[in-house]
mmCIF file of C-alpha atoms and ligand atoms in Angstrom:
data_model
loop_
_atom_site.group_PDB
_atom_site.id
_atom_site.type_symbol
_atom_site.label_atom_id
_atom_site.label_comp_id
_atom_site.label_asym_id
_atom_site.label_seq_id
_atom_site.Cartn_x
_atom_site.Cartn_y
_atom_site.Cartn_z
ATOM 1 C CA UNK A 183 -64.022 8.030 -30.090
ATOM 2 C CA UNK A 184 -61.019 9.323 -30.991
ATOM 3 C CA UNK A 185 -57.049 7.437 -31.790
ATOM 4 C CA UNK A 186 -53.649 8.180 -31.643
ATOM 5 C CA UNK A 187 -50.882 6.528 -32.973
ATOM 6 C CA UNK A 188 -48.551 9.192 -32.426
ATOM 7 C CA UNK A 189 -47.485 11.227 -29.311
ATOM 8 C CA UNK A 190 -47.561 14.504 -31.104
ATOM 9 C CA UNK A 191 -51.445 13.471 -31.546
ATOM 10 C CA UNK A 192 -52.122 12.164 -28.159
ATOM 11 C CA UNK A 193 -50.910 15.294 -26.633
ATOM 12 C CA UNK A 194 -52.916 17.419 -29.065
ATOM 13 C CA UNK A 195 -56.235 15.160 -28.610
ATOM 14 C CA UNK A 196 -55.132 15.149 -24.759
ATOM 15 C CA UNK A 197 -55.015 18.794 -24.266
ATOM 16 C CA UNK A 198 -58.693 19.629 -25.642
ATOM 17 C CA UNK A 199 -60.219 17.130 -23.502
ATOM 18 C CA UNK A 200 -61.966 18.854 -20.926
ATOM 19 C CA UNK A 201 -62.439 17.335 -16.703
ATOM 20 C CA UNK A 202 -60.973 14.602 -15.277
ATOM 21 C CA UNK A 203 -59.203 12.125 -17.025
ATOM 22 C CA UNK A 204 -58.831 8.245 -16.235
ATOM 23 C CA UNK A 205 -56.208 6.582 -18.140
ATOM 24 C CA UNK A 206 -55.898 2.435 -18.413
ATOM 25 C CA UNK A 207 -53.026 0.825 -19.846
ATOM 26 C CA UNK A 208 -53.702 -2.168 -21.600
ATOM 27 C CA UNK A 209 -52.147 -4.712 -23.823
ATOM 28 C CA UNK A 210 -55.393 -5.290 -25.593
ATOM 29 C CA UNK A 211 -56.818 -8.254 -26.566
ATOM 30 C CA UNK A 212 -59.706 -7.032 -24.321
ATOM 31 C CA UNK A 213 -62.205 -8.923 -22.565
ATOM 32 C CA UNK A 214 -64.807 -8.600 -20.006
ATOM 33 C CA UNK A 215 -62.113 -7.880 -17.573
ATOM 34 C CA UNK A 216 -60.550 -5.155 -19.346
ATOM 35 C CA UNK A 217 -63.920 -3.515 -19.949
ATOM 36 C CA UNK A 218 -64.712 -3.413 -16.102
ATOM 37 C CA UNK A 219 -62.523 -1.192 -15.610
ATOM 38 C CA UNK A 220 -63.369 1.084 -18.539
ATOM 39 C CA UNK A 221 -66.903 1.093 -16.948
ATOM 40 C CA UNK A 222 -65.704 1.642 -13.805
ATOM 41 C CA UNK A 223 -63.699 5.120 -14.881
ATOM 42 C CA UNK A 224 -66.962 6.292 -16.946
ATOM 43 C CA UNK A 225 -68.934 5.363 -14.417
ATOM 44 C CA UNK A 226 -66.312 7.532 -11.700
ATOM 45 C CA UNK A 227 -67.411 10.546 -13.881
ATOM 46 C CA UNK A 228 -64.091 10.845 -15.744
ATOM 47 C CA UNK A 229 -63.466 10.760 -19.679
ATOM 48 C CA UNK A 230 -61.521 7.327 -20.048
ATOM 49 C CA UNK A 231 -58.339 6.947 -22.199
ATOM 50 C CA UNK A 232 -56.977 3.808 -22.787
ATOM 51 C CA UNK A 233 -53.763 2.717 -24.132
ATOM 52 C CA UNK A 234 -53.493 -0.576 -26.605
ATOM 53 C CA UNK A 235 -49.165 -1.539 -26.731
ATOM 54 C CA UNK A 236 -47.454 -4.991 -26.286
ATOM 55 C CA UNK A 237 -44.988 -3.571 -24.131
ATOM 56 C CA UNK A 238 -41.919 -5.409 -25.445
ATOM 57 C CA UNK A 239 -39.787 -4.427 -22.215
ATOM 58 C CA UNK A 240 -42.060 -6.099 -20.096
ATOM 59 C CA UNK A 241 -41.217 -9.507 -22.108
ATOM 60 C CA UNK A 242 -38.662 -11.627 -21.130
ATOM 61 C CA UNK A 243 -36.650 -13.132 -23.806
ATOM 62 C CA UNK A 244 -38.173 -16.605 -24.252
ATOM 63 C CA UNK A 245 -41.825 -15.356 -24.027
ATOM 64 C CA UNK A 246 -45.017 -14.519 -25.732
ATOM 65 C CA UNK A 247 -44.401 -11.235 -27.452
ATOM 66 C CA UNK A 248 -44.399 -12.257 -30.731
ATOM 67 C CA UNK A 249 -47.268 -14.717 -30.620
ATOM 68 C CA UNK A 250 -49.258 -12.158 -28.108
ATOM 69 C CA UNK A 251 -52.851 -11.551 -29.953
ATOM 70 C CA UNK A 252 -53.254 -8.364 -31.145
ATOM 71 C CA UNK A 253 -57.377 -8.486 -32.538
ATOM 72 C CA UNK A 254 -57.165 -4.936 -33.580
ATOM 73 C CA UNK A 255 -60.437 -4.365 -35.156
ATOM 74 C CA UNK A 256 -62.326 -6.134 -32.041
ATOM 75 C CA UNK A 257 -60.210 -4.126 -29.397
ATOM 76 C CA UNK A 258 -61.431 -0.573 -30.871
ATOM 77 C CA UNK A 259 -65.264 -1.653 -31.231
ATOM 78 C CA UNK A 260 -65.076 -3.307 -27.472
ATOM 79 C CA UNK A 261 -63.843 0.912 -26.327
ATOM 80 C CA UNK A 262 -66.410 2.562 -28.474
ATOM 81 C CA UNK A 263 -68.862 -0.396 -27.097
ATOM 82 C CA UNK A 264 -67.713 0.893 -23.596
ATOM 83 C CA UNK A 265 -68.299 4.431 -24.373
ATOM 84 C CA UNK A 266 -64.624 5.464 -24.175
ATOM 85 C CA UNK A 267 -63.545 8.342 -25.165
ATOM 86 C CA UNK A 268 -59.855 7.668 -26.898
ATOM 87 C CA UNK A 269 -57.632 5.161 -27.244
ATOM 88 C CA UNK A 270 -53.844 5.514 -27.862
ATOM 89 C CA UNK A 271 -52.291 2.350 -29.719
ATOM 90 C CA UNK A 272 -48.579 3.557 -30.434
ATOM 91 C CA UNK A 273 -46.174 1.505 -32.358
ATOM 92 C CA UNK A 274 -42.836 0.102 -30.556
ATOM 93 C CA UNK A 275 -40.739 2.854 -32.148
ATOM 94 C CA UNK A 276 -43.374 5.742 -31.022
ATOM 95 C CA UNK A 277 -42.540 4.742 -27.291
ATOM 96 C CA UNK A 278 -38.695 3.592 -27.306
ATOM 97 C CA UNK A 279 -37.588 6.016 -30.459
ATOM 98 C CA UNK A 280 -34.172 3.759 -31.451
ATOM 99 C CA UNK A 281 -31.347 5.324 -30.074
ATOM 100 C CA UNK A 282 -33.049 7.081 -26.951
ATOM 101 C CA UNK A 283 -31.089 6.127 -23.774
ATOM 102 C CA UNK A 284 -33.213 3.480 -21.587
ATOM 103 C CA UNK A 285 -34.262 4.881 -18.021
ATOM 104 C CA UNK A 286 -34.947 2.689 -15.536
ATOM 105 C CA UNK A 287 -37.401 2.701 -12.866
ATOM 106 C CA UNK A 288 -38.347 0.390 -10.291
ATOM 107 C CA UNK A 289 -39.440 -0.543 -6.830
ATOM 108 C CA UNK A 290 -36.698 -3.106 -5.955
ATOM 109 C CA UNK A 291 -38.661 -5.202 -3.013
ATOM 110 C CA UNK A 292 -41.418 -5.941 -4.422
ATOM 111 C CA UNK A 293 -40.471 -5.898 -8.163
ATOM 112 C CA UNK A 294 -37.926 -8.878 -7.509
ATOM 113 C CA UNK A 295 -39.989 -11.442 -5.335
ATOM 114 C CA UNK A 296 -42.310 -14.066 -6.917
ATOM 115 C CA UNK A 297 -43.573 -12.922 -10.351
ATOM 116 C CA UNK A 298 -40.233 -10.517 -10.545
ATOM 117 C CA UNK A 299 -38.169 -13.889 -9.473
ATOM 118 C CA UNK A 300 -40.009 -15.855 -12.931
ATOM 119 C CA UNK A 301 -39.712 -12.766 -15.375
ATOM 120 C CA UNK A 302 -36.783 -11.245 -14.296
ATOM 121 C CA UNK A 303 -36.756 -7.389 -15.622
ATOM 122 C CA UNK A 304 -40.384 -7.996 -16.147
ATOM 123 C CA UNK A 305 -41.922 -5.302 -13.328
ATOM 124 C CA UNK A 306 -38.921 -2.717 -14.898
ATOM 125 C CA UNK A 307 -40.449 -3.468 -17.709
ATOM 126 C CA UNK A 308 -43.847 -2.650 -16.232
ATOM 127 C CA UNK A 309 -42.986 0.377 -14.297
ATOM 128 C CA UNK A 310 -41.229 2.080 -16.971
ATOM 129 C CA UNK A 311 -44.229 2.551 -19.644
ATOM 130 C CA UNK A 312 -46.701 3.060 -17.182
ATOM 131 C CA UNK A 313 -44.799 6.078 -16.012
ATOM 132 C CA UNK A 314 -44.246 6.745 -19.584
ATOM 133 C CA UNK A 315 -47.788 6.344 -20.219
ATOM 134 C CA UNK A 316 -48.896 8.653 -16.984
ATOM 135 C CA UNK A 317 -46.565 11.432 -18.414
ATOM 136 C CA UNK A 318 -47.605 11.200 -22.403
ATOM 137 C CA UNK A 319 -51.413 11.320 -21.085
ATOM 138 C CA UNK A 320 -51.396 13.066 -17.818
ATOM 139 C CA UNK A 321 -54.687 11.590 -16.338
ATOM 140 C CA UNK A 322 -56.219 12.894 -13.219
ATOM 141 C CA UNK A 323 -56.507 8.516 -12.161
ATOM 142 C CA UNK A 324 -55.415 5.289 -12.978
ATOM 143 C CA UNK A 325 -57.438 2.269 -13.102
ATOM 144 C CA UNK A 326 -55.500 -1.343 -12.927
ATOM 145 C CA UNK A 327 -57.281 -4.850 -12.240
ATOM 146 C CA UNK A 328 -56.563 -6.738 -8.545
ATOM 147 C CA UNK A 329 -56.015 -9.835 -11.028
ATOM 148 C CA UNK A 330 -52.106 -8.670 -11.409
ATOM 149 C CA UNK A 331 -52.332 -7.839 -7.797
ATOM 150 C CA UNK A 332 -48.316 -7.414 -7.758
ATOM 151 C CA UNK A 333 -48.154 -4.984 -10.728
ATOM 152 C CA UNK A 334 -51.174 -3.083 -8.519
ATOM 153 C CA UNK A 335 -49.123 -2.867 -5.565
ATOM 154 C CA UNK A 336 -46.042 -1.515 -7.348
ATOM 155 C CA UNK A 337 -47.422 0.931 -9.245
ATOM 156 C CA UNK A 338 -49.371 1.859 -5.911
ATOM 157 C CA UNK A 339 -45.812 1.866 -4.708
ATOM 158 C CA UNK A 340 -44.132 3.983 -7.847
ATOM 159 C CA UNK A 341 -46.920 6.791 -7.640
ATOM 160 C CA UNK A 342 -46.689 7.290 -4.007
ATOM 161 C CA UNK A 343 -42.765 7.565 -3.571
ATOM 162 C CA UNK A 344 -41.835 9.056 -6.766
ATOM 163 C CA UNK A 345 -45.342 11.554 -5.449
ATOM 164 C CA UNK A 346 -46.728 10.901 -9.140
ATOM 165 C CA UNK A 347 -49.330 13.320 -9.361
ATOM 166 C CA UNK A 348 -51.943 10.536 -10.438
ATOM 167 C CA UNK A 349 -54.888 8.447 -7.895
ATOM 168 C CA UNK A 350 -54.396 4.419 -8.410
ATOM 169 C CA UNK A 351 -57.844 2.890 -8.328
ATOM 170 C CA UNK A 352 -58.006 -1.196 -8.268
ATOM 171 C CA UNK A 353 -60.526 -3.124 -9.727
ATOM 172 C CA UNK A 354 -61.128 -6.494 -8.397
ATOM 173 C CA UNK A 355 -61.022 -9.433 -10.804
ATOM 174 C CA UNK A 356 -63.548 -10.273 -13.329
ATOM 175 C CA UNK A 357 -63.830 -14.430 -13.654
ATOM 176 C CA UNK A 358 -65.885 -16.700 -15.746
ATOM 177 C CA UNK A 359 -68.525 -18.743 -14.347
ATOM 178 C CA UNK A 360 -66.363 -20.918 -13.255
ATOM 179 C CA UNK A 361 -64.214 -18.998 -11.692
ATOM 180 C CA UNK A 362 -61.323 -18.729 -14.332
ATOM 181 C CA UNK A 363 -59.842 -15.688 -13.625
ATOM 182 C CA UNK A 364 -60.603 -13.595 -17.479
ATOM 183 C CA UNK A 365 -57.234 -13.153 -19.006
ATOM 184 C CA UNK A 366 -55.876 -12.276 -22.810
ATOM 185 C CA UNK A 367 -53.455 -15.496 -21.955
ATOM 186 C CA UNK A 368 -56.429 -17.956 -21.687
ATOM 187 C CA UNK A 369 -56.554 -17.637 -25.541
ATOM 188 C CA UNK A 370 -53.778 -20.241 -25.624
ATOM 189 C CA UNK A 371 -55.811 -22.787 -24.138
ATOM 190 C CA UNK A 372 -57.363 -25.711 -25.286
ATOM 191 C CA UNK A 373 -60.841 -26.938 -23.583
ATOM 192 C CA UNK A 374 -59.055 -28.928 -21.859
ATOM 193 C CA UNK A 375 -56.422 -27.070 -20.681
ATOM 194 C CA UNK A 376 -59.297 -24.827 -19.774
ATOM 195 C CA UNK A 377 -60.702 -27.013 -17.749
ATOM 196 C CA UNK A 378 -57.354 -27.798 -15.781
ATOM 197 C CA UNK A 379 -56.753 -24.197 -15.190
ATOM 198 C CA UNK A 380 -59.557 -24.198 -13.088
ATOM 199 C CA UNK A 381 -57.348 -25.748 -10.355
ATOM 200 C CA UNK A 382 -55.830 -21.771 -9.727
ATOM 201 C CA UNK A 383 -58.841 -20.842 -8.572
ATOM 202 C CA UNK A 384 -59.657 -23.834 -6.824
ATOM 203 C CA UNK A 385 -56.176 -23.493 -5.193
ATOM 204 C CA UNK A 386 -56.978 -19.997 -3.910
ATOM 205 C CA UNK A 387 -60.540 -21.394 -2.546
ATOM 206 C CA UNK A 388 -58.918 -23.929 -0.640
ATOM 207 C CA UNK A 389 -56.820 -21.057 1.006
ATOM 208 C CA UNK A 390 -59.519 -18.958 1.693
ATOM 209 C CA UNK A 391 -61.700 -21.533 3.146
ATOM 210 C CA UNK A 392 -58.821 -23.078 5.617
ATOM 211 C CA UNK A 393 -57.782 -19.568 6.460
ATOM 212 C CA UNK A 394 -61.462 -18.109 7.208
ATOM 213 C CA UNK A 395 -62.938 -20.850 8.031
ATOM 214 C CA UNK A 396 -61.018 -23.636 9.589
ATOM 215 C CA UNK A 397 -58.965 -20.526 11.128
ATOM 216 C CA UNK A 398 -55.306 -22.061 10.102
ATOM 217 C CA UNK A 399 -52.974 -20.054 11.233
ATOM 218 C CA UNK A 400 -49.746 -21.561 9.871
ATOM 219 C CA UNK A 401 -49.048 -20.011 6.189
ATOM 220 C CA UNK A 402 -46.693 -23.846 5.187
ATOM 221 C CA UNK A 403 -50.348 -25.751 6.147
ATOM 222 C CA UNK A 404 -52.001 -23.252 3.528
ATOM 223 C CA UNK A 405 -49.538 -23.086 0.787
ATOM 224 C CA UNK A 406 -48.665 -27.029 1.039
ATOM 225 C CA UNK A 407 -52.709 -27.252 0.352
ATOM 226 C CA UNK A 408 -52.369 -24.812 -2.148
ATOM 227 C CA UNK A 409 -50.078 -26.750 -4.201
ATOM 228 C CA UNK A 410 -51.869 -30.318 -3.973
ATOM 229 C CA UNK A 411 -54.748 -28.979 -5.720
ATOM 230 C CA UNK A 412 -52.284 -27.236 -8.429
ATOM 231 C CA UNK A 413 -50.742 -30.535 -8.417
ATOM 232 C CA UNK A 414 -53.062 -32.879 -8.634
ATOM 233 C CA UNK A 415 -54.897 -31.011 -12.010
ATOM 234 C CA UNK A 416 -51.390 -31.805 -13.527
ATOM 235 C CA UNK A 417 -50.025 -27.998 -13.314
ATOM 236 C CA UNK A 418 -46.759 -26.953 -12.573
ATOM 237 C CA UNK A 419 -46.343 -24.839 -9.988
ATOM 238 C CA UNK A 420 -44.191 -21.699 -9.527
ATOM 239 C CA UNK A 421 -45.666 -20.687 -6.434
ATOM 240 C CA UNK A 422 -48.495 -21.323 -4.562
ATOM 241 C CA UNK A 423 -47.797 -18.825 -1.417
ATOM 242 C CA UNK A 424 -49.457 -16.231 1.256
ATOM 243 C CA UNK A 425 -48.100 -13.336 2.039
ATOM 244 C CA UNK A 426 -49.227 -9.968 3.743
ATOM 245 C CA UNK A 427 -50.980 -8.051 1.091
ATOM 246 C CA UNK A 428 -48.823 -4.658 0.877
ATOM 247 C CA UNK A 429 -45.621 -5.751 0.801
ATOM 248 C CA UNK A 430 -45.989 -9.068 -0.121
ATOM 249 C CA UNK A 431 -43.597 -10.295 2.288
ATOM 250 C CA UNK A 432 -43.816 -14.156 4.277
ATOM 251 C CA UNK A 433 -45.653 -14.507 6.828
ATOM 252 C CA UNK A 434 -44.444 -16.289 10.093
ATOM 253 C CA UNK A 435 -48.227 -16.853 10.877
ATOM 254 C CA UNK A 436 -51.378 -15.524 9.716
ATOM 255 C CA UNK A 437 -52.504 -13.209 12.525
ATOM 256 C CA UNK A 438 -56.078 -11.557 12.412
ATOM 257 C CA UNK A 439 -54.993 -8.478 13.311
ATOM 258 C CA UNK A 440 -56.933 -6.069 10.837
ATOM 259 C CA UNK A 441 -54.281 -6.669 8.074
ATOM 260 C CA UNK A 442 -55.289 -8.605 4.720
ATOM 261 C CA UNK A 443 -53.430 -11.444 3.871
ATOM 262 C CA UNK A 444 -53.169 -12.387 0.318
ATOM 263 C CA UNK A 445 -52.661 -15.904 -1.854
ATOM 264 C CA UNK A 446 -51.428 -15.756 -4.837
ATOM 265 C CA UNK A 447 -50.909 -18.608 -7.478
ATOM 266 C CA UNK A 448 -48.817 -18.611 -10.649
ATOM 267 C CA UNK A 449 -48.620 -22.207 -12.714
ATOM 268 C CA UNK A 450 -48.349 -23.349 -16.286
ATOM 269 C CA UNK A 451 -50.901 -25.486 -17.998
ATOM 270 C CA UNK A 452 -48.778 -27.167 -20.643
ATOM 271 C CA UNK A 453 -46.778 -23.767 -21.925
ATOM 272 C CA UNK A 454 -49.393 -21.739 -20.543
ATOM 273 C CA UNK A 455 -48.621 -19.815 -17.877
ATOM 274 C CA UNK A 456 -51.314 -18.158 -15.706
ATOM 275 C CA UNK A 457 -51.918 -16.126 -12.474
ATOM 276 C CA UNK A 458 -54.450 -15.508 -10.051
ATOM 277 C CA UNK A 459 -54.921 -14.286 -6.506
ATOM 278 C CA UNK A 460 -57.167 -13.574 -3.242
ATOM 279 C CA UNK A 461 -57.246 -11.215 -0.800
ATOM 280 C CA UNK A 462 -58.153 -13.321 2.490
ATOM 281 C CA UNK A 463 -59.619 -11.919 5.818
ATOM 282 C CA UNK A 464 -58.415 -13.999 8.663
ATOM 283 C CA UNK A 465 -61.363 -14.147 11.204
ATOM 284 C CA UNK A 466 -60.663 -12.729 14.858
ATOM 285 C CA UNK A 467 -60.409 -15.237 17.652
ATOM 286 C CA UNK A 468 -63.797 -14.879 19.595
HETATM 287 P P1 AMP B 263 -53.218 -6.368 -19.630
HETATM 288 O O1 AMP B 263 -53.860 -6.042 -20.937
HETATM 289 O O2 AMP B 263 -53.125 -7.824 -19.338
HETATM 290 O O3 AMP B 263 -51.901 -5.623 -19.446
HETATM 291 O O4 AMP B 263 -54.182 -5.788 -18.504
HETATM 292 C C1 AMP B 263 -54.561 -4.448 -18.491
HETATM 293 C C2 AMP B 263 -55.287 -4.143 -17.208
HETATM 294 O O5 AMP B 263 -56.449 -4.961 -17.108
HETATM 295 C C3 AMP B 263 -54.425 -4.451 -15.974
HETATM 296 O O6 AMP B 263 -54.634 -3.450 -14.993
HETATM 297 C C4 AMP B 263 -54.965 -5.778 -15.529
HETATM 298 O O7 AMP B 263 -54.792 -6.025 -14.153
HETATM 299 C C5 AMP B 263 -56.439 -5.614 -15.869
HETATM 300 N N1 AMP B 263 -57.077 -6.941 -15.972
HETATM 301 C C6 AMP B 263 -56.654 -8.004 -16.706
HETATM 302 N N2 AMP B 263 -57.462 -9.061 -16.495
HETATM 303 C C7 AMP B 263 -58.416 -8.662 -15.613
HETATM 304 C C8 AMP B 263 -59.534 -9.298 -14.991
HETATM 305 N N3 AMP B 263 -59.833 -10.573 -15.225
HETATM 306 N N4 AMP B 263 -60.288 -8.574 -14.135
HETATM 307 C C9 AMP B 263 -59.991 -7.273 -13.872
HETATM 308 N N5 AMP B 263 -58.946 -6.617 -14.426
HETATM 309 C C10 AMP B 263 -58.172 -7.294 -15.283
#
């Protein structure tokens, strides 16, 4: 397995790989989650790349970039583990040389709506080095995990209107046991808190089940439900919604009409702040 710190080196170690190419940006800190989708790509038939960069841009002021955990050593032994073929770990400066004017790219409707509306400039952020990324490596595909189902979507979005000349593949969500949805976050939590932020997913279960099974059709009855289990595990919520699951827009009602609807959850367990969603298949009235 090879790395690259530099561009000049990516490109070089880039353009003597031979076939198809499947890139996956990641922050590392890699888990189980992470690695599903490195499996996925090798097992797609395609040599994997994967990136390693805190993507300061994608920080808001008064968040974790600093404190984000960056175990190296463990990150590169979890990719040769996975049988990847290169990894490309730049430093800050390497992707926004000082001085270089900032370009901005985004996909305004969905990048400003609920996890845009708490980070604002986050999905900017986002959508700038991933395109960044797509251009340095060129890959044939993309693989991204369902859990950041919104960052999915718009760089779904991004590829397709800006005709990006790279597939999207989704992954869905790796969880614990339990059901905690894996993320390099849930490093910041105590047991306990760990045991608390089982209420997301509990949340989202209590939306599927009302929607699927008890067949509610008003979205306020699901997301009011959605928020009393949130609620009542002592989280605070900063939304609990459902929403159609390509543009992400409300929903006046939840209408089983072929289309996905979607529930997605973000709350903070003490100053840890998590996300999770579901895709949900409303049954057809027989
Ligand atoms: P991150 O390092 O958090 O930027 O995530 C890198 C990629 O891994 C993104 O496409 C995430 O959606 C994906 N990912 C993170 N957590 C999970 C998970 N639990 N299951 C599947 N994919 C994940």
């Amino acid at each position: 397995m090879w790395t690259a710190t530099t561009v000049e080196e990516l490109r070089r170690l880039r353009a003597s790989t031979p076939g198809s190419v499947a890139l996956v940006p990641t922050m590392g800190a890699l888990h189980a989650g992470h690695v599903s989708l490195f499996e996925a790509a090798r097992a797609d038939g395609h040599a994997v790349m994967v990136s390693i960069f805190v993507n300061p841009t994608q920080f808001g002021p008064n968040e974790d970039f600093d404190r984000y955990p960056r175990p190296l050593e463990q990150d590169l032994a979890a990719c040769r583990h996975a049988g990847v073929t290169g990894v490309f770990r730049p430093t800050v400066d390497e992707i926004y040389p000082p001085g270089q004017l900032e370009c901005l790219v985004t996909v305004p409707v969905l990048a400003d709506i609920l996890e845009g509306a708490h980070r604002p400039g986050h999905f900017a952020g986002v959508c700038r080095v991933v395109a960044k990324l797509f251009n340095l490596v060129q890959p044939d595909v993309a693989y991204f995990g369902q859990k950041d189902y919104q960052q999915l979507r718009i760089i779904e979005a991004m590829t397709q209107d800006l005709a990006m000349p790279v597939q999207i593949v989704g992954r869905p969500t790796v969880r614990e046991p339990q059901g905690l949805a894996m993320s390099s976050r849930n490093a910041y939590l105590t047991a306990e808190q760990r045991h608390q932020a089982l209420a997301l997913y509990r949340s989202l279960g209590k939306a599927k089940n009302l929607v699927e099974a008890d067949r509610e059709r008003d979205p306020s009855v699901v997301e009011s439900a959605m928020q009393r289990v949130l609620r009542e595990n002592g989280l605070q919520v900063d939304y609990a919604v459902v929403r159609d699951a390509r543009a992400l827009a409300p929903l006046q009602r939840i209408e089983p009409r072929g289309l996905d609807v979607v529930a997605l959850v973000a709350a903070r367990v003490g100053n840890v702040r998590l996300i999770d969603n579901m895709v949900l298949k409303p049954p057809m009235n027989t």
